[in-house]
mmCIF file of C-alpha atoms in Angstrom:
data_model
loop_
_atom_site.group_PDB
_atom_site.id
_atom_site.type_symbol
_atom_site.label_atom_id
_atom_site.label_comp_id
_atom_site.label_asym_id
_atom_site.label_seq_id
_atom_site.Cartn_x
_atom_site.Cartn_y
_atom_site.Cartn_z
ATOM 1 C CA MET A 1 222.685 -38.238 -107.088
ATOM 2 C CA ARG A 2 222.544 -41.578 -104.437
ATOM 3 C CA ALA A 3 224.978 -40.033 -101.430
ATOM 4 C CA ILE A 4 222.856 -37.128 -101.731
ATOM 5 C CA LEU A 5 219.224 -40.181 -101.783
ATOM 6 C CA VAL A 6 221.389 -41.721 -98.399
ATOM 7 C CA GLY A 7 222.625 -38.804 -97.432
ATOM 8 C CA GLY A 8 218.808 -37.167 -96.329
ATOM 9 C CA ILE A 9 218.070 -40.195 -95.491
ATOM 10 C CA VAL A 10 220.067 -40.601 -93.054
ATOM 11 C CA ARG A 11 219.490 -37.149 -91.590
ATOM 12 C CA LEU A 12 216.163 -37.428 -91.492
ATOM 13 C CA ILE A 13 216.394 -40.668 -89.532
ATOM 14 C CA SER A 14 218.968 -38.735 -86.659
ATOM 15 C CA ASP A 15 216.876 -35.895 -86.780
ATOM 16 C CA TRP A 16 213.663 -37.987 -86.094
ATOM 17 C CA LEU A 17 215.700 -39.902 -83.079
ATOM 18 C CA THR A 18 216.815 -36.811 -81.515
ATOM 19 C CA ALA A 19 213.324 -35.375 -81.318
ATOM 20 C CA ALA A 20 212.554 -37.478 -78.482
ATOM 21 C CA PRO A 21 215.515 -39.247 -76.550
ATOM 22 C CA TYR A 22 212.942 -42.976 -75.754
ATOM 23 C CA ARG A 23 213.847 -43.286 -79.332
ATOM 24 C CA ALA A 24 216.727 -44.241 -79.495
ATOM 25 C CA VAL A 25 216.207 -46.793 -76.227
ATOM 26 C CA VAL A 26 212.267 -48.043 -78.821
ATOM 27 C CA LEU A 27 214.655 -48.946 -81.473
ATOM 28 C CA ASN A 28 217.536 -50.545 -79.893
ATOM 29 C CA ILE A 29 215.114 -52.910 -77.540
ATOM 30 C CA ALA A 30 213.625 -53.519 -80.979
ATOM 31 C CA MET A 31 216.703 -54.869 -82.516
ATOM 32 C CA LEU A 32 218.738 -57.043 -79.277
ATOM 33 C CA VAL A 33 214.433 -58.544 -79.459
ATOM 34 C CA LEU A 34 214.639 -59.214 -83.678
ATOM 35 C CA LEU A 35 218.335 -60.225 -83.196
ATOM 36 C CA LEU A 36 217.327 -62.717 -80.552
ATOM 37 C CA ALA A 37 214.633 -63.872 -82.869
ATOM 38 C CA LEU A 38 216.325 -64.470 -85.548
ATOM 39 C CA VAL A 39 219.390 -66.748 -83.661
ATOM 40 C CA ASP A 40 216.761 -68.523 -82.284
ATOM 41 C CA SER A 41 218.400 -70.495 -79.464
ATOM 42 C CA ALA A 42 216.109 -70.687 -76.844
ATOM 43 C CA THR A 43 219.334 -70.824 -74.341
ATOM 44 C CA LEU A 44 221.029 -67.153 -75.925
ATOM 45 C CA PHE A 45 217.063 -66.216 -75.631
ATOM 46 C CA ALA A 46 217.215 -67.304 -72.153
ATOM 47 C CA LEU A 47 220.129 -65.754 -71.272
ATOM 48 C CA VAL A 48 220.235 -62.575 -72.599
ATOM 49 C CA GLY A 49 216.019 -62.209 -71.427
ATOM 50 C CA VAL A 50 216.907 -62.960 -67.760
ATOM 51 C CA SER A 51 219.365 -59.844 -67.831
ATOM 52 C CA CYS A 52 217.482 -57.704 -69.618
ATOM 53 C CA LEU A 53 214.370 -57.660 -67.334
ATOM 54 C CA ALA A 54 216.826 -57.979 -63.791
ATOM 55 C CA VAL A 55 218.493 -54.716 -65.123
ATOM 56 C CA ALA A 56 215.372 -53.266 -65.531
ATOM 57 C CA GLY A 57 213.716 -54.949 -63.005
ATOM 58 C CA LEU A 58 216.092 -53.713 -60.493
ATOM 59 C CA VAL A 59 216.529 -49.533 -62.149
ATOM 60 C CA GLY A 60 213.003 -50.238 -61.165
ATOM 61 C CA LEU A 61 212.196 -50.594 -58.775
ATOM 62 C CA ARG A 62 214.588 -48.109 -57.248
ATOM 63 C CA GLY A 63 213.046 -45.549 -59.615
ATOM 64 C CA ALA A 64 209.221 -46.199 -57.641
ATOM 65 C CA LEU A 65 211.526 -46.469 -54.324
ATOM 66 C CA ARG A 66 212.738 -43.742 -55.254
ATOM 67 C CA ALA A 67 208.795 -42.386 -55.891
ATOM 68 C CA SER A 68 207.051 -43.639 -53.359
ATOM 69 C CA PHE A 69 208.825 -42.687 -49.909
ATOM 70 C CA ARG A 70 209.520 -39.225 -51.180
ATOM 71 C CA ARG A 71 207.024 -36.142 -49.943
ATOM 72 C CA ALA A 72 205.087 -33.556 -52.534
ATOM 73 C CA ALA A 73 202.846 -32.670 -50.211
ATOM 74 C CA GLY A 74 202.495 -34.276 -46.775
ATOM 75 C CA ALA A 75 202.814 -38.691 -46.091
ATOM 76 C CA ARG A 76 201.501 -39.886 -49.047
ATOM 77 C CA ALA A 77 198.547 -42.350 -49.734
ATOM 78 C CA ALA A 78 198.954 -45.917 -50.252
ATOM 79 C CA PHE A 79 196.840 -46.199 -53.410
ATOM 80 C CA ASP A 80 199.597 -43.486 -54.274
ATOM 81 C CA ARG A 81 202.007 -45.779 -53.566
ATOM 82 C CA VAL A 82 199.400 -48.674 -54.977
ATOM 83 C CA LEU A 83 199.650 -46.308 -58.539
ATOM 84 C CA VAL A 84 203.783 -45.615 -58.593
ATOM 85 C CA TRP A 85 203.950 -49.520 -58.177
ATOM 86 C CA LEU A 86 201.701 -51.441 -60.348
ATOM 87 C CA PRO A 87 203.406 -50.751 -63.952
ATOM 88 C CA GLY A 88 206.778 -51.797 -63.886
ATOM 89 C CA ALA A 89 204.871 -55.194 -61.428
ATOM 90 C CA ALA A 90 203.032 -55.591 -64.200
ATOM 91 C CA ALA A 91 205.155 -55.286 -67.379
ATOM 92 C CA LEU A 92 208.099 -56.974 -65.385
ATOM 93 C CA THR A 93 204.970 -59.868 -64.898
ATOM 94 C CA LEU A 94 204.208 -59.696 -69.268
ATOM 95 C CA GLY A 95 207.667 -59.814 -69.929
ATOM 96 C CA ALA A 96 208.676 -62.467 -67.782
ATOM 97 C CA VAL A 97 205.634 -64.614 -69.769
ATOM 98 C CA GLY A 98 206.065 -63.660 -72.520
ATOM 99 C CA LEU A 99 209.958 -64.832 -72.574
ATOM 100 C CA HIS A 100 208.518 -68.388 -71.475
ATOM 101 C CA LEU A 101 206.897 -67.986 -73.971
ATOM 102 C CA ALA A 102 209.629 -67.141 -77.066
ATOM 103 C CA VAL A 103 211.453 -69.877 -75.035
ATOM 104 C CA THR A 104 209.029 -73.249 -74.699
ATOM 105 C CA ALA A 105 206.132 -72.048 -77.256
ATOM 106 C CA PRO A 106 207.950 -74.195 -80.729
ATOM 107 C CA ALA A 107 209.690 -71.952 -83.124
ATOM 108 C CA GLY A 108 207.926 -70.390 -85.051
ATOM 109 C CA SER A 109 204.463 -70.679 -84.122
ATOM 110 C CA THR A 110 201.790 -68.183 -83.115
ATOM 111 C CA MET A 111 201.957 -68.151 -79.620
ATOM 112 C CA HIS A 112 206.567 -68.275 -80.407
ATOM 113 C CA LEU A 113 205.505 -65.040 -82.329
ATOM 114 C CA ALA A 114 202.750 -63.735 -79.804
ATOM 115 C CA GLY A 115 206.045 -64.587 -76.464
ATOM 116 C CA ILE A 116 208.883 -62.392 -78.731
ATOM 117 C CA VAL A 117 206.337 -59.249 -79.579
ATOM 118 C CA LEU A 118 205.016 -58.616 -75.821
ATOM 119 C CA PHE A 119 208.878 -59.675 -74.215
ATOM 120 C CA GLY A 120 209.794 -56.701 -76.616
ATOM 121 C CA PHE A 121 207.142 -54.488 -75.709
ATOM 122 C CA GLU A 122 207.237 -55.243 -72.168
ATOM 123 C CA LEU A 123 211.137 -54.180 -72.428
ATOM 124 C CA VAL A 124 210.185 -51.246 -73.655
ATOM 125 C CA MET A 125 207.732 -50.183 -71.341
ATOM 126 C CA LEU A 126 210.790 -50.986 -67.973
ATOM 127 C CA ALA A 127 213.042 -49.068 -70.108
ATOM 128 C CA LEU A 128 210.828 -45.835 -70.508
ATOM 129 C CA PRO A 129 210.115 -43.166 -67.147
ATOM 130 C CA ALA A 130 206.846 -43.604 -66.354
ATOM 131 C CA ASP A 131 207.299 -38.963 -65.754
ATOM 132 C CA GLU A 132 208.242 -37.485 -69.022
ATOM 133 C CA THR A 133 206.801 -36.231 -70.891
ATOM 134 C CA PRO A 134 206.203 -36.442 -74.191
ATOM 135 C CA ALA A 135 207.443 -33.668 -77.204
ATOM 136 C CA PRO A 136 204.724 -31.841 -77.878
ATOM 137 C CA ALA A 137 204.084 -31.747 -81.482
ATOM 138 C CA LYS A 138 205.284 -29.182 -84.169
ATOM 139 C CA ALA A 139 203.610 -27.802 -86.949
ATOM 140 C CA ALA A 140 204.663 -28.149 -90.430
#
């Protein structure tokens, strides 16, 4: 009976993860941030956090450059280019602020916890592609 219950839970989680491709990315980032928070090493958190922000920033930069100079129906207006660059720049800035709070605030304080949550949330925002359409809802 226990094996059936565990098998059902594993199948339910597997179905949930495969329903939308971004869910696995969100789960992996949440586990990474939780692990870094549990280790409680500011040096390790800073090293891994800066590396994650750098990689996500470079990927976002590449995507923004490609979208900026893509010509759909003609030359892009300056406002359209700002709309391409602004979300990634804001997420990168807020992720850096969250990392700074998580590393410099005293462990267990409200600012420390807010920094961990902000860093994790913004890392997820940087990792998700902006042009991905959400999966359609299925009727029960």
